[in-house]
XYZ file of C-alpha atoms in Angstrom:
125
model
C 104.968 -4.009 57.018
C 108.070 -5.972 57.817
C 111.397 -4.249 58.489
C 112.792 -5.180 55.087
C 109.663 -4.193 53.172
C 108.554 -0.547 53.262
C 104.919 0.408 53.678
C 102.814 0.704 50.524
C 100.106 3.387 50.316
C 96.641 2.628 48.939
C 97.476 4.369 45.657
C 100.765 2.489 45.386
C 98.861 -0.785 45.813
C 96.921 0.064 42.651
C 100.178 0.575 40.760
C 101.587 -2.667 42.158
C 98.510 -4.640 41.079
C 99.215 -3.564 37.502
C 102.932 -4.325 37.782
C 102.335 -7.818 39.170
C 100.513 -8.731 35.959
C 103.152 -9.734 33.398
C 106.156 -7.660 34.466
C 108.272 -5.876 33.426
C 106.213 -2.935 32.183
C 107.077 0.465 30.824
C 105.685 3.579 32.476
C 103.386 4.118 29.496
C 102.019 0.566 29.843
C 101.340 1.178 33.540
C 99.657 4.506 32.729
C 97.462 2.908 30.052
C 96.360 0.056 32.316
C 95.723 2.290 35.327
C 93.783 4.900 33.361
C 91.190 2.192 32.676
C 90.811 1.688 36.448
C 91.348 5.084 38.087
C 91.025 8.737 37.137
C 94.658 9.730 37.597
C 96.850 11.913 35.446
C 99.911 10.236 33.877
C 102.183 12.462 35.994
C 100.527 11.126 39.185
C 101.144 7.537 38.068
C 104.773 8.313 37.234
C 105.166 9.887 40.685
C 103.912 6.653 42.271
C 106.385 4.670 40.158
C 109.178 6.965 41.365
C 108.113 6.560 45.002
C 107.954 2.775 44.705
C 111.410 2.808 43.128
C 112.831 4.975 45.932
C 111.268 2.646 48.519
C 112.950 -0.256 46.682
C 109.655 -2.059 46.173
C 110.146 -2.008 42.418
C 113.240 -1.695 40.283
C 113.707 0.239 37.092
C 115.688 -1.192 34.225
C 117.556 1.707 32.639
C 119.602 -0.478 30.310
C 117.027 -0.257 27.575
C 115.983 2.839 25.675
C 112.554 2.410 27.219
C 112.692 2.149 31.025
C 110.802 -0.803 32.454
C 109.615 -1.465 35.995
C 109.609 -4.787 37.825
C 108.338 -5.634 41.332
C 111.011 -6.696 43.806
C 108.420 -8.399 46.028
C 105.661 -10.793 45.010
C 102.026 -9.940 45.582
C 101.853 -12.662 48.220
C 104.872 -11.250 50.099
C 103.304 -7.779 50.150
C 99.915 -9.079 51.257
C 101.517 -11.129 54.022
C 103.557 -8.157 55.255
C 100.511 -5.870 55.137
C 98.411 -8.426 57.024
C 101.091 -8.796 59.701
C 101.337 -5.015 60.039
C 97.543 -4.740 60.367
C 97.398 -7.464 63.009
C 100.159 -5.767 65.016
C 98.658 -2.280 64.751
C 94.973 -3.064 65.229
C 94.838 -6.379 67.082
C 97.953 -6.108 69.293
C 99.660 -8.838 67.289
C 96.951 -11.408 68.006
C 95.603 -13.246 64.971
C 92.867 -14.832 67.092
C 91.462 -11.383 67.926
C 91.302 -10.484 64.244
C 89.658 -13.778 63.297
C 87.030 -13.450 66.028
C 86.261 -9.875 64.963
C 85.914 -10.945 61.345
C 83.676 -13.911 62.119
C 81.447 -11.910 64.470
C 81.062 -8.883 62.193
C 80.892 -10.391 58.731
C 77.909 -12.029 57.138
C 79.340 -15.405 56.285
C 77.410 -17.991 54.327
C 77.196 -21.596 55.399
C 79.643 -22.422 52.596
C 82.092 -19.761 53.852
C 81.947 -21.208 57.353
C 82.453 -24.743 56.041
C 85.492 -23.604 54.060
C 86.945 -21.879 57.119
C 86.338 -24.969 59.226
C 88.041 -27.117 56.603
C 91.076 -24.809 56.580
C 91.253 -24.876 60.376
C 90.941 -28.668 60.394
C 93.856 -28.903 57.938
C 95.952 -26.717 60.256
C 95.259 -29.122 63.134
C 96.518 -32.135 61.169
């Protein structure tokens, strides 16, 4: 990820997805929402919250009796940073290489290809 945004593990992404929906959230709210999605113990989820706080990806509001957690980066910022990191690590920083790999390997429908072409045409304008 970028220099100012620490790396997020796969498990931490799951926690972040919950936090991005209507923040701030208490630890118990995060636990409740995640337990419906993954088979993790509450202590595991709290550990992930602690790690994300230490990485300064989320902040904890200790002013209230009930601590709440809020993302410091938007979902889009994190996705963009993760994409850039992936392109640098796997495709030597070349977006074209990644796009060609994706197009060659994926089964894209005619509609998918038309949408991609439309997006590329917009970039040219």
